[in-house]
C-alpha cells in the first residue's frame, strides 16, 4: 500500500497544483484518477515516483517508509514502479526491443549497463513485448509503429521492470477511442494477472467507469470524490467538472 | 472577443514585425558592403594592375609537373594518417567535455561555464599556431600536426556535440529516470542513442576538414604533403606546386566520398 500524507505541490511559478492531499492506494487495485486537464492528476501521479517533488508532506510505501528518505531509497522505489506516459516517451530511432530494455537498466550497476544486457534481460523484454502483442515488431524502429503500438511498447517497457506499482499518466489521451479501449484493456489485463497496483489518470468518465476498481476524482488540485465506479453519480461528476465549467463560462 | 478592432491590432503587429525583419536584412547588407570597402575590394586599379602577375604565375603552373609523384605518396599517406589520428583524439576528448558543457547533462552550472570557456579558448587558437608550438615542443613530423589538429578540434567538436546533446528530446530521459536509472545510465541509454547520428555527422565532417587542414599544417613543419608543397613554393617550382595541389584535390575528393558513404551507412 502506498500512502500520501498531506502532500502539497507548488510550482516555482507560484501555481498551486496540489492542495494538502492525503490518500492511500490499495495493493493490487486498478485505481483511476479522474479529472479535467489542470485538475492536478498529473502532478499527483508524478509525485508518487518522485518525478515531481512535493513542496510539503510525504509519500510512503508500506514496510519501506518514505520514498524520499534518500537517493538510494528513491531509486529502489522507482525500480519497482513502472510508468507509462501520455506521449509514450520512446526513442524513435531505437528498436522497440531496445526501448523496452531501458526498463531493465535499474536492475544493473551503471558499469554493467555499458555492455549489452544479459540474455535473461533481453528474454524478459521480449516476453513483455509479446504480452502486448508486439513480439514480431521487436526489431522495428519505434517511430515506424502506430500510436497504439508505441503506447504498447511504453507499457512493455514498464512491465520489463517487473514492477509492483504501475503509474500511467493519461496513457490513452493521444489515441483514438477504439485504440484507447484496446490499450487500456492490455494494461488492465496485465496488471490484474500480475497483481500490480495500477494508478491511472484519465479524463474520460466512460473509460474510468469501465476499468476502475476505485476512482479518485480531482478538481482544482483537491480530491473531490473517492469511491467505487457505481457511486460515481451525476452529482459527483458535477463536482469534478463543474468548477471548470464555471471558470470556462467566465473566460467566455 | 475577437472583433474587427483586434483583427486590426493583430495585422498591425504582423506588419511591424515584417518591417523589423526587412530592416535587419538591410542592415546586414550594409555591413557586408562596408566590410568589402574596408578591405579594398572596390579598388579597381589594383585588380587591373594585377593582371600580368597573375598570368605569369598561371603560365608557370601549366602544365603541372608530376615527375616527382613517387616522393609525394608517403607524405600524402602521412597527411591521411594525421587526419584520422587527429579526429580520433578529438572525439575521445570532446565527448566527455560536451556532456559537461551541455546544460541538460552538466552536473553543475559552474562546470558548464568552465568547460564552455575552455572549449571557446581551444577553438580560438588557430591550428597553425598550435602547429608551430607543437613543432617547437616535440620536433618536426606528423606528431605535432596530429596534436595541433586534435587540440583545436576539441574546441569545435566539443561545442557541436554539446549543442546536439542540449537539444535532445527530454521525454525519454524522464522515462529512464522514472524507471530508476542512474544519471550515467540516463546519459548512455537515453541521451546518446538520440544524438548518435548528429555526432557521427559532425565527426565525419571534421575528418574531411582535418585532411585539408593537415595539408596546410605541413607548411609549418608538421609533416605530410604540406611540407612538400612549401618546399616546391620556396624553390619557385610552380609547375610542381600545381601538381601537388591537384594531388591534394584528388585526395580531398576521395576523402569526401568515403565520408559521404560512411554518413549514409551509419544513419
Short mmCIF file of C-alpha atoms in Angstrom, two decimals:
data_model
loop_
_atom_site.label_atom_id
_atom_site.label_comp_id
_atom_site.label_asym_id
_atom_site.label_seq_id
_atom_site.Cartn_x
_atom_site.Cartn_y
_atom_site.Cartn_z
CA UNK A 1 0.00 0.00 0.00
CA UNK A 2 1.18 3.49 -0.87
CA UNK A 3 0.03 6.45 1.17
CA UNK A 4 0.18 10.20 0.69
CA UNK A 5 0.30 12.35 3.82
CA UNK A 6 -0.72 15.98 3.34
CA UNK A 7 1.16 16.24 0.07
CA UNK A 8 1.19 19.71 -1.50
CA UNK A 9 2.87 20.80 -4.69
CA UNK A 10 3.51 24.44 -5.54
CA UNK A 11 5.42 25.02 -8.77
CA UNK A 12 8.24 27.59 -8.91
CA UNK A 13 5.96 29.99 -10.83
CA UNK A 14 3.65 30.07 -7.79
CA UNK A 15 0.92 27.85 -9.22
CA UNK A 16 -0.55 25.58 -6.55
CA UNK A 17 -1.01 22.28 -8.39
CA UNK A 18 -1.97 20.24 -5.35
CA UNK A 19 -3.58 21.42 -2.10
CA UNK A 20 -2.88 19.29 1.02
CA UNK A 21 -3.84 15.83 -0.15
CA UNK A 22 -3.93 12.55 1.73
CA UNK A 23 -4.82 9.28 0.08
CA UNK A 24 -3.91 5.64 0.12
CA UNK A 25 -3.79 3.15 -2.69
CA UNK A 26 -4.70 -0.49 -2.02
CA UNK A 27 -2.37 -3.19 -3.26
CA UNK A 28 -3.46 -4.92 -6.47
CA UNK A 29 -6.26 -2.47 -7.33
CA UNK A 30 -6.78 -0.59 -10.57
CA UNK A 31 -7.24 2.99 -9.42
CA UNK A 32 -8.25 5.80 -11.76
CA UNK A 33 -7.53 9.46 -11.10
CA UNK A 34 -10.33 11.32 -12.85
CA UNK A 35 -10.48 14.99 -13.69
CA UNK A 36 -10.10 17.67 -16.34
CA UNK A 37 -6.70 18.83 -17.50
CA UNK A 38 -5.16 21.07 -14.88
CA UNK A 39 -7.03 19.33 -12.07
CA UNK A 40 -3.77 18.02 -10.59
CA UNK A 41 -3.92 14.39 -11.80
CA UNK A 42 -0.55 14.50 -13.46
CA UNK A 43 1.09 16.25 -10.51
CA UNK A 44 -0.34 13.73 -8.06
CA UNK A 45 0.74 10.82 -10.24
CA UNK A 46 4.25 12.13 -10.79
CA UNK A 47 4.76 12.78 -7.10
CA UNK A 48 4.18 9.06 -6.45
CA UNK A 49 7.53 8.22 -8.12
CA UNK A 50 9.25 11.48 -7.23
CA UNK A 51 9.34 12.95 -10.75
CA UNK A 52 7.59 15.85 -9.02
CA UNK A 53 8.95 16.62 -5.58
CA UNK A 54 6.19 17.54 -3.09
CA UNK A 55 6.63 21.01 -1.57
CA UNK A 56 5.45 19.56 1.74
CA UNK A 57 4.05 16.28 3.02
CA UNK A 58 5.36 12.79 2.45
CA UNK A 59 4.74 9.66 0.45
CA UNK A 60 5.40 6.25 1.97
CA UNK A 61 5.28 2.64 0.83
CA UNK A 62 4.11 0.08 3.38
CA UNK A 63 7.08 -1.62 5.05
CA UNK A 64 9.67 0.61 3.41
CA UNK A 65 8.90 4.10 4.68
CA UNK A 66 9.27 7.41 2.91
CA UNK A 67 10.28 7.19 -0.76
CA UNK A 68 12.18 10.45 -0.31
CA UNK A 69 14.33 9.18 2.59
CA UNK A 70 17.48 9.24 0.46
CA UNK A 71 18.64 8.82 -3.11
CA UNK A 72 19.04 5.04 -2.88
CA UNK A 73 15.56 4.69 -1.43
CA UNK A 74 14.04 6.78 -4.23
CA UNK A 75 15.89 4.75 -6.86
CA UNK A 76 14.75 1.48 -5.30
CA UNK A 77 11.19 2.78 -5.28
CA UNK A 78 11.42 3.87 -8.92
CA UNK A 79 12.86 0.48 -9.88
CA UNK A 80 9.73 -1.22 -8.56
CA UNK A 81 7.42 1.42 -10.04
CA UNK A 82 6.73 1.32 -13.77
CA UNK A 83 5.46 4.40 -15.58
CA UNK A 84 3.53 4.82 -18.81
CA UNK A 85 3.47 8.31 -20.29
CA UNK A 86 0.94 10.18 -22.39
CA UNK A 87 3.34 10.67 -25.29
CA UNK A 88 4.93 7.24 -24.78
CA UNK A 89 8.43 8.80 -24.25
CA UNK A 90 10.18 6.33 -26.56
CA UNK A 91 13.38 6.93 -28.52
CA UNK A 92 12.17 6.90 -32.11
CA UNK A 93 15.33 5.67 -33.79
CA UNK A 94 15.83 2.71 -31.46
CA UNK A 95 14.06 -0.62 -31.92
CA UNK A 96 11.03 -1.49 -29.83
CA UNK A 97 13.18 -4.07 -28.02
CA UNK A 98 15.94 -1.56 -27.20
CA UNK A 99 13.32 0.82 -25.84
CA UNK A 100 11.86 -1.91 -23.63
CA UNK A 101 15.35 -2.76 -22.36
CA UNK A 102 15.53 0.74 -20.81
CA UNK A 103 13.22 -0.78 -18.19
CA UNK A 104 15.99 -3.20 -17.20
CA UNK A 105 18.68 -0.56 -16.58
CA UNK A 106 17.98 -0.05 -12.89
CA UNK A 107 18.37 -3.77 -12.23
CA UNK A 108 22.09 -3.49 -13.02
CA UNK A 109 25.05 -1.41 -11.92
CA UNK A 110 25.93 1.61 -14.05
CA UNK A 111 29.16 -0.07 -15.10
CA UNK A 112 27.41 -3.29 -16.16
CA UNK A 113 24.95 -1.39 -18.37
CA UNK A 114 27.80 -0.04 -20.51
CA UNK A 115 27.88 -3.54 -22.05
CA UNK A 116 24.92 -5.22 -23.76
CA UNK A 117 22.47 -6.56 -21.16
CA UNK A 118 22.44 -10.31 -20.34
CA UNK A 119 20.34 -12.71 -22.36
CA UNK A 120 17.94 -13.13 -19.42
CA UNK A 121 17.06 -9.42 -19.58
CA UNK A 122 16.62 -9.49 -23.34
CA UNK A 123 14.31 -12.51 -22.99
CA UNK A 124 12.35 -10.67 -20.29
CA UNK A 125 11.99 -7.63 -22.57
CA UNK A 126 10.87 -9.78 -25.48
CA UNK A 127 8.35 -11.53 -23.26
CA UNK A 128 6.99 -8.13 -22.17
CA UNK A 129 6.59 -7.16 -25.83
CA UNK A 130 4.86 -10.47 -26.51
CA UNK A 131 2.32 -9.78 -23.75
CA UNK A 132 1.22 -6.61 -25.55
CA UNK A 133 1.17 -8.50 -28.87
CA UNK A 134 4.27 -6.91 -30.40
CA UNK A 135 6.90 -9.68 -30.31
CA UNK A 136 7.00 -9.74 -34.12
CA UNK A 137 7.73 -5.97 -34.23
CA UNK A 138 10.57 -6.19 -31.66
CA UNK A 139 13.28 -5.22 -34.13
CA UNK A 140 11.34 -2.43 -35.87
CA UNK A 141 12.23 1.17 -35.07
CA UNK A 142 9.83 2.68 -32.56
CA UNK A 143 9.00 5.57 -34.89
CA UNK A 144 7.73 3.13 -37.50
CA UNK A 145 4.98 1.86 -35.19
CA UNK A 146 1.45 3.24 -34.95
CA UNK A 147 0.40 5.39 -31.97
CA UNK A 148 -1.34 2.48 -30.27
CA UNK A 149 1.66 0.20 -30.84
CA UNK A 150 4.05 2.84 -29.48
CA UNK A 151 1.98 3.11 -26.32
CA UNK A 152 2.06 -0.70 -26.00
CA UNK A 153 5.87 -0.57 -26.24
CA UNK A 154 5.67 2.00 -23.42
CA UNK A 155 3.63 -0.49 -21.37
CA UNK A 156 6.09 -3.29 -22.19
CA UNK A 157 8.99 -1.06 -21.07
CA UNK A 158 7.26 -0.51 -17.72
CA UNK A 159 6.45 -4.24 -17.46
CA UNK A 160 10.09 -5.15 -18.10
CA UNK A 161 10.86 -3.58 -14.71
CA UNK A 162 8.76 -6.33 -13.06
CA UNK A 163 7.05 -3.54 -11.09
CA UNK A 164 4.83 -3.71 -8.03
CA UNK A 165 3.21 -0.41 -8.90
CA UNK A 166 2.26 0.87 -12.34
CA UNK A 167 1.68 4.59 -12.91
CA UNK A 168 0.05 5.70 -16.15
CA UNK A 169 -0.28 9.40 -16.93
CA UNK A 170 -3.14 9.87 -19.42
CA UNK A 171 -1.94 6.76 -21.29
CA UNK A 172 -4.62 6.99 -23.99
CA UNK A 173 -5.11 10.75 -24.34
CA UNK A 174 -3.32 10.84 -27.73
CA UNK A 175 -5.13 7.79 -29.14
CA UNK A 176 -8.45 7.36 -30.94
CA UNK A 177 -11.38 5.95 -28.88
CA UNK A 178 -11.23 2.39 -30.27
CA UNK A 179 -7.46 2.12 -29.79
CA UNK A 180 -7.81 3.70 -26.34
CA UNK A 181 -10.03 0.87 -25.15
CA UNK A 182 -7.69 -1.80 -26.56
CA UNK A 183 -4.61 -0.26 -24.95
CA UNK A 184 -6.38 0.14 -21.59
CA UNK A 185 -7.58 -3.47 -21.84
CA UNK A 186 -3.97 -4.60 -22.25
CA UNK A 187 -2.82 -2.51 -19.31
CA UNK A 188 -5.74 -3.68 -17.14
CA UNK A 189 -5.30 -7.36 -18.02
CA UNK A 190 -1.54 -7.40 -17.37
CA UNK A 191 -1.81 -5.56 -14.04
CA UNK A 192 -4.60 -7.92 -12.96
CA UNK A 193 -2.65 -11.04 -13.96
CA UNK A 194 0.49 -9.93 -12.13
CA UNK A 195 -1.25 -8.40 -9.11
CA UNK A 196 0.24 -4.97 -9.87
CA UNK A 197 -1.23 -1.89 -8.22
CA UNK A 198 -2.19 0.43 -11.08
CA UNK A 199 -2.75 4.17 -10.71
CA UNK A 200 -4.00 5.60 -13.98
CA UNK A 201 -5.04 9.16 -14.73
CA UNK A 202 -7.84 9.64 -17.25
CA UNK A 203 -10.19 12.40 -18.27
CA UNK A 204 -12.84 10.18 -19.88
CA UNK A 205 -15.62 9.20 -17.46
CA UNK A 206 -16.77 6.20 -19.50
CA UNK A 207 -13.27 4.69 -19.56
CA UNK A 208 -12.90 5.26 -15.82
CA UNK A 209 -16.23 3.51 -15.20
CA UNK A 210 -15.26 0.60 -17.44
CA UNK A 211 -11.85 -0.18 -15.92
CA UNK A 212 -11.54 1.24 -12.40
CA UNK A 213 -11.86 -0.69 -9.14
CA UNK A 214 -11.63 2.60 -7.36
CA UNK A 215 -11.95 6.19 -8.59
CA UNK A 216 -10.40 9.34 -7.16
CA UNK A 217 -11.94 12.48 -8.60
CA UNK A 218 -9.81 15.62 -8.67
CA UNK A 219 -10.74 19.20 -9.28
CA UNK A 220 -8.50 22.25 -8.97
CA UNK A 221 -5.83 20.42 -7.01
CA UNK A 222 -8.15 18.79 -4.49
CA UNK A 223 -9.72 15.35 -4.13
CA UNK A 224 -13.48 15.85 -4.52
CA UNK A 225 -14.56 12.23 -4.85
CA UNK A 226 -13.38 8.82 -3.70
CA UNK A 227 -15.21 5.57 -4.22
CA UNK A 228 -16.20 2.72 -6.48
CA UNK A 229 -17.36 3.45 -10.04
CA UNK A 230 -21.02 2.72 -9.24
CA UNK A 231 -21.00 5.55 -6.68
CA UNK A 232 -19.86 7.95 -9.37
CA UNK A 233 -23.31 9.51 -9.84
CA UNK A 234 -24.02 12.55 -11.94
CA UNK A 235 -23.95 14.69 -8.79
CA UNK A 236 -20.31 13.82 -8.16
CA UNK A 237 -19.48 14.25 -11.83
CA UNK A 238 -20.73 17.81 -11.50
CA UNK A 239 -18.32 18.27 -8.61
CA UNK A 240 -15.42 17.03 -10.70
CA UNK A 241 -16.27 19.02 -13.79
CA UNK A 242 -18.50 21.88 -12.52
CA UNK A 243 -15.85 24.27 -11.28
CA UNK A 244 -14.17 24.05 -14.63
CA UNK A 245 -17.44 24.83 -16.36
CA UNK A 246 -17.92 27.94 -14.24
CA UNK A 247 -14.43 29.19 -14.97
CA UNK A 248 -14.91 28.40 -18.66
CA UNK A 249 -18.13 30.39 -18.62
CA UNK A 250 -16.28 33.30 -17.01
CA UNK A 251 -13.49 33.13 -19.58
CA UNK A 252 -16.01 33.12 -22.43
CA UNK B 1 -13.85 38.76 -28.16
CA UNK B 2 -12.04 39.00 -31.47
CA UNK B 3 -13.86 41.90 -33.13
CA UNK B 4 -12.64 43.96 -36.09
CA UNK B 5 -10.54 46.11 -33.81
CA UNK B 6 -8.47 43.23 -32.50
CA UNK B 7 -8.06 41.91 -36.09
CA UNK B 8 -6.55 45.29 -36.99
CA UNK B 9 -4.26 45.11 -33.98
CA UNK B 10 -3.03 41.63 -34.93
CA UNK B 11 -2.41 42.64 -38.55
CA UNK B 12 -0.64 45.84 -37.48
CA UNK B 13 1.62 43.83 -35.18
CA UNK B 14 2.32 41.46 -38.08
CA UNK B 15 3.33 44.39 -40.35
CA UNK B 16 5.57 45.80 -37.64
CA UNK B 17 7.40 42.51 -37.23
CA UNK B 18 7.79 42.16 -41.04
CA UNK B 19 9.21 45.69 -41.16
CA UNK B 20 11.67 44.86 -38.37
CA UNK B 21 12.78 41.78 -40.36
CA UNK B 22 13.35 43.85 -43.51
CA UNK B 23 15.29 46.46 -41.54
CA UNK B 24 17.58 43.77 -40.15
CA UNK B 25 18.29 42.32 -43.61
CA UNK B 26 19.07 45.85 -44.88
CA UNK B 27 21.47 46.42 -42.00
CA UNK B 28 23.29 43.12 -42.68
CA UNK B 29 23.71 44.02 -46.38
CA UNK B 30 25.09 47.43 -45.37
CA UNK B 31 27.64 45.87 -43.00
CA UNK B 32 28.77 43.43 -45.73
CA UNK B 33 29.32 46.26 -48.24
CA UNK B 34 31.22 48.29 -45.64
CA UNK B 35 33.46 45.29 -44.91
CA UNK B 36 34.24 44.79 -48.64
CA UNK B 37 35.09 48.50 -48.97
CA UNK B 38 37.30 48.48 -45.86
CA UNK B 39 39.34 45.57 -47.25
CA UNK B 40 39.95 47.34 -50.60
CA UNK B 41 37.67 45.17 -52.71
CA UNK B 42 36.24 48.19 -54.62
CA UNK B 43 39.73 49.37 -55.68
CA UNK B 44 39.50 48.57 -59.42
CA UNK B 45 43.03 49.86 -60.17
CA UNK B 46 44.69 47.19 -58.07
CA UNK B 47 42.81 44.46 -59.86
CA UNK B 48 43.78 45.86 -63.28
CA UNK B 49 47.45 46.09 -62.35
CA UNK B 50 47.48 42.52 -61.01
CA UNK B 51 46.59 41.04 -64.42
CA UNK B 52 50.14 40.48 -65.76
CA UNK B 53 51.45 38.98 -62.49
CA UNK B 54 48.58 36.51 -62.34
CA UNK B 55 49.03 35.45 -65.95
CA UNK B 56 52.79 34.89 -65.46
CA UNK B 57 52.11 32.72 -62.39
CA UNK B 58 49.40 30.82 -64.21
CA UNK B 59 51.59 30.10 -67.21
CA UNK B 60 54.37 28.82 -64.97
CA UNK B 61 51.92 26.48 -63.24
CA UNK B 62 50.83 24.89 -66.52
CA UNK B 63 51.49 22.14 -67.37
CA UNK B 64 51.73 20.56 -63.89
CA UNK B 65 54.91 18.56 -63.35
CA UNK B 66 54.14 15.13 -61.92
CA UNK B 67 57.64 13.63 -62.41
CA UNK B 68 58.30 13.51 -58.64
CA UNK B 69 54.96 11.80 -57.81
CA UNK B 70 56.66 8.84 -56.11
CA UNK B 71 58.15 11.10 -53.43
CA UNK B 72 54.69 12.56 -52.67
CA UNK B 73 52.95 9.25 -51.98
CA UNK B 74 54.37 8.81 -48.49
CA UNK B 75 53.63 12.43 -47.40
CA UNK B 76 50.07 12.09 -48.75
CA UNK B 77 49.59 8.91 -46.71
CA UNK B 78 51.06 10.73 -43.70
CA UNK B 79 48.52 13.50 -44.18
CA UNK B 80 45.72 10.93 -44.31
CA UNK B 81 47.01 9.25 -41.14
CA UNK B 82 47.27 12.65 -39.42
CA UNK B 83 43.65 13.47 -40.28
CA UNK B 84 42.40 10.14 -38.91
CA UNK B 85 44.53 10.24 -35.75
CA UNK B 86 43.57 13.88 -35.09
CA UNK B 87 39.88 13.04 -35.45
CA UNK B 88 40.14 10.04 -33.12
CA UNK B 89 41.85 12.11 -30.42
CA UNK B 90 39.35 14.95 -30.84
CA UNK B 91 36.37 12.59 -30.44
CA UNK B 92 37.80 10.87 -27.34
CA UNK B 93 38.23 14.18 -25.52
CA UNK B 94 35.22 16.00 -26.99
CA UNK B 95 32.51 13.60 -25.85
CA UNK B 96 33.09 13.83 -22.08
CA UNK B 97 33.71 17.59 -22.33
CA UNK B 98 30.49 18.02 -24.35
CA UNK B 99 28.50 16.20 -21.67
CA UNK B 100 29.87 18.68 -19.14
CA UNK B 101 29.15 21.60 -21.49
CA UNK B 102 25.50 20.79 -22.24
CA UNK B 103 23.10 22.34 -19.71
CA UNK B 104 20.90 19.21 -19.54
CA UNK B 105 23.75 16.78 -18.72
CA UNK B 106 26.20 19.06 -16.90
CA UNK B 107 26.46 18.29 -13.19
CA UNK B 108 26.67 21.96 -12.16
CA UNK B 109 26.25 25.41 -13.79
CA UNK B 110 29.79 26.27 -12.68
CA UNK B 111 31.23 23.25 -14.51
CA UNK B 112 29.10 24.15 -17.54
CA UNK B 113 30.59 27.65 -17.75
CA UNK B 114 34.14 26.46 -17.12
CA UNK B 115 34.03 23.83 -19.86
CA UNK B 116 32.26 26.19 -22.29
CA UNK B 117 35.05 28.71 -21.72
CA UNK B 118 37.73 26.05 -22.16
CA UNK B 119 36.17 24.93 -25.47
CA UNK B 120 35.93 28.54 -26.68
CA UNK B 121 39.59 29.07 -25.80
CA UNK B 122 40.69 25.90 -27.65
CA UNK B 123 38.91 26.84 -30.84
CA UNK B 124 40.09 30.44 -30.71
CA UNK B 125 43.74 29.36 -31.09
CA UNK B 126 44.26 28.63 -34.82
CA UNK B 127 45.68 25.17 -35.52
CA UNK B 128 48.56 26.69 -37.48
CA UNK B 129 49.69 28.47 -34.29
CA UNK B 130 49.25 25.25 -32.32
CA UNK B 131 51.28 23.54 -35.07
CA UNK B 132 54.17 25.99 -34.64
CA UNK B 133 54.08 25.49 -30.86
CA UNK B 134 53.98 21.70 -31.06
CA UNK B 135 56.77 21.58 -33.65
CA UNK B 136 58.85 23.56 -31.17
CA UNK B 137 57.83 21.19 -28.37
CA UNK B 138 58.03 17.71 -29.93
CA UNK B 139 60.03 18.33 -33.11
CA UNK B 140 59.19 18.03 -36.84
CA UNK B 141 56.93 15.33 -38.23
CA UNK B 142 53.35 14.11 -38.15
CA UNK B 143 53.01 14.04 -34.34
CA UNK B 144 52.91 17.83 -33.78
CA UNK B 145 50.39 18.06 -36.62
CA UNK B 146 48.10 15.49 -35.02
CA UNK B 147 48.30 17.22 -31.63
CA UNK B 148 47.53 20.61 -33.20
CA UNK B 149 44.54 19.27 -35.15
CA UNK B 150 43.14 17.43 -32.14
CA UNK B 151 43.51 20.27 -29.66
CA UNK B 152 41.91 22.86 -31.93
CA UNK B 153 39.15 20.43 -32.94
CA UNK B 154 38.22 19.58 -29.35
CA UNK B 155 37.04 23.17 -29.05
CA UNK B 156 34.94 22.90 -32.19
CA UNK B 157 33.70 19.31 -31.99
CA UNK B 158 33.01 19.64 -28.26
CA UNK B 159 30.79 22.64 -28.94
CA UNK B 160 28.87 20.91 -31.74
CA UNK B 161 28.43 17.76 -29.63
CA UNK B 162 27.23 19.86 -26.69
CA UNK B 163 24.68 21.61 -28.87
CA UNK B 164 23.34 18.31 -30.20
CA UNK B 165 23.09 16.96 -26.65
CA UNK B 166 21.38 20.14 -25.48
CA UNK B 167 18.54 19.65 -27.96
CA UNK B 168 17.65 16.01 -27.25
CA UNK B 169 14.03 15.17 -26.56
CA UNK B 170 13.76 15.26 -22.74
CA UNK B 171 10.87 12.76 -22.65
CA UNK B 172 12.89 9.51 -22.98
CA UNK B 173 15.24 10.89 -20.30
CA UNK B 174 12.31 11.29 -17.95
CA UNK B 175 11.18 7.74 -18.75
CA UNK B 176 14.62 6.33 -17.91
CA UNK B 177 14.76 8.37 -14.68
CA UNK B 178 11.27 7.16 -13.74
CA UNK B 179 12.48 3.57 -14.19
CA UNK B 180 15.23 4.19 -11.62
CA UNK B 181 18.17 4.71 -13.99
CA UNK B 182 21.29 6.42 -12.58
CA UNK B 183 22.38 9.75 -14.15
CA UNK B 184 25.09 7.96 -16.16
CA UNK B 185 22.63 5.31 -17.33
CA UNK B 186 20.32 8.12 -18.47
CA UNK B 187 23.17 9.65 -20.49
CA UNK B 188 24.33 6.39 -22.04
CA UNK B 189 20.92 4.89 -22.78
CA UNK B 190 18.61 7.87 -23.33
CA UNK B 191 20.79 10.82 -24.42
CA UNK B 192 23.47 9.23 -26.62
CA UNK B 193 21.15 7.00 -28.69
CA UNK B 194 19.23 10.13 -29.66
CA UNK B 195 22.24 12.18 -30.79
CA UNK B 196 24.39 9.44 -32.33
CA UNK B 197 23.52 10.37 -35.94
CA UNK B 198 24.38 14.04 -35.33
CA UNK B 199 27.62 13.15 -33.53
CA UNK B 200 28.61 10.89 -36.44
CA UNK B 201 27.83 13.66 -38.90
CA UNK B 202 29.96 16.21 -37.04
CA UNK B 203 32.81 13.70 -36.69
CA UNK B 204 32.88 12.79 -40.38
CA UNK B 205 32.70 16.44 -41.40
CA UNK B 206 35.57 17.12 -39.03
CA UNK B 207 37.65 14.30 -40.53
CA UNK B 208 37.17 15.76 -44.02
CA UNK B 209 38.20 19.14 -42.67
CA UNK B 210 41.23 17.61 -40.91
CA UNK B 211 42.55 16.26 -44.19
CA UNK B 212 42.52 19.72 -45.77
CA UNK B 213 43.88 21.32 -42.59
CA UNK B 214 46.74 18.82 -42.21
CA UNK B 215 47.87 19.67 -45.75
CA UNK B 216 48.29 23.27 -44.53
CA UNK B 217 49.95 22.22 -41.26
CA UNK B 218 52.85 20.66 -43.20
CA UNK B 219 53.83 24.21 -44.10
CA UNK B 220 55.00 24.90 -40.53
CA UNK B 221 56.94 21.62 -40.44
CA UNK B 222 54.23 19.40 -39.04
CA UNK B 223 54.68 16.60 -41.57
CA UNK B 224 52.64 15.45 -44.54
CA UNK B 225 52.14 16.80 -48.04
CA UNK B 226 52.17 20.43 -46.90
CA UNK B 227 55.89 20.06 -46.26
CA UNK B 228 56.44 19.16 -49.96
CA UNK B 229 54.13 21.99 -51.02
CA UNK B 230 56.06 24.68 -49.15
CA UNK B 231 59.39 23.23 -50.42
CA UNK B 232 58.21 23.49 -54.04
CA UNK B 233 56.94 27.05 -53.43
CA UNK B 234 60.28 28.15 -51.92
CA UNK B 235 62.16 26.74 -54.92
CA UNK B 236 59.70 28.58 -57.23
CA UNK B 237 58.82 25.26 -58.92
CA UNK B 238 55.27 26.44 -59.70
CA UNK B 239 54.62 23.52 -62.06
CA UNK B 240 55.27 21.16 -59.13
CA UNK B 241 53.11 23.32 -56.86
CA UNK B 242 50.16 22.91 -59.22
CA UNK B 243 50.80 19.15 -59.45
CA UNK B 244 50.81 18.84 -55.63
CA UNK B 245 47.65 20.94 -55.38
CA UNK B 246 45.94 18.64 -57.91
CA UNK B 247 47.06 15.57 -55.91
CA UNK B 248 45.62 17.12 -52.74
CA UNK B 249 42.39 17.86 -54.62
CA UNK B 250 42.15 14.22 -55.75
CA UNK B 251 42.62 13.04 -52.16
CA UNK B 252 40.06 15.55 -50.83
CA UNK B 253 37.51 14.26 -53.33
CA UNK B 254 38.32 10.71 -52.26
CA UNK B 255 38.08 11.51 -48.53
CA UNK B 256 34.79 13.36 -49.06
CA UNK B 257 33.24 10.43 -50.91
CA UNK B 258 34.34 7.98 -48.22
CA UNK B 259 32.79 10.44 -45.73
CA UNK B 260 29.53 10.53 -47.68
CA UNK B 261 29.48 6.72 -47.79
CA UNK B 262 30.09 6.45 -44.02
CA UNK B 263 27.39 9.03 -43.33
CA UNK B 264 24.88 7.03 -45.35
CA UNK B 265 25.71 3.66 -43.83
CA UNK B 266 25.91 4.89 -40.21
CA UNK B 267 22.44 6.53 -40.25
#
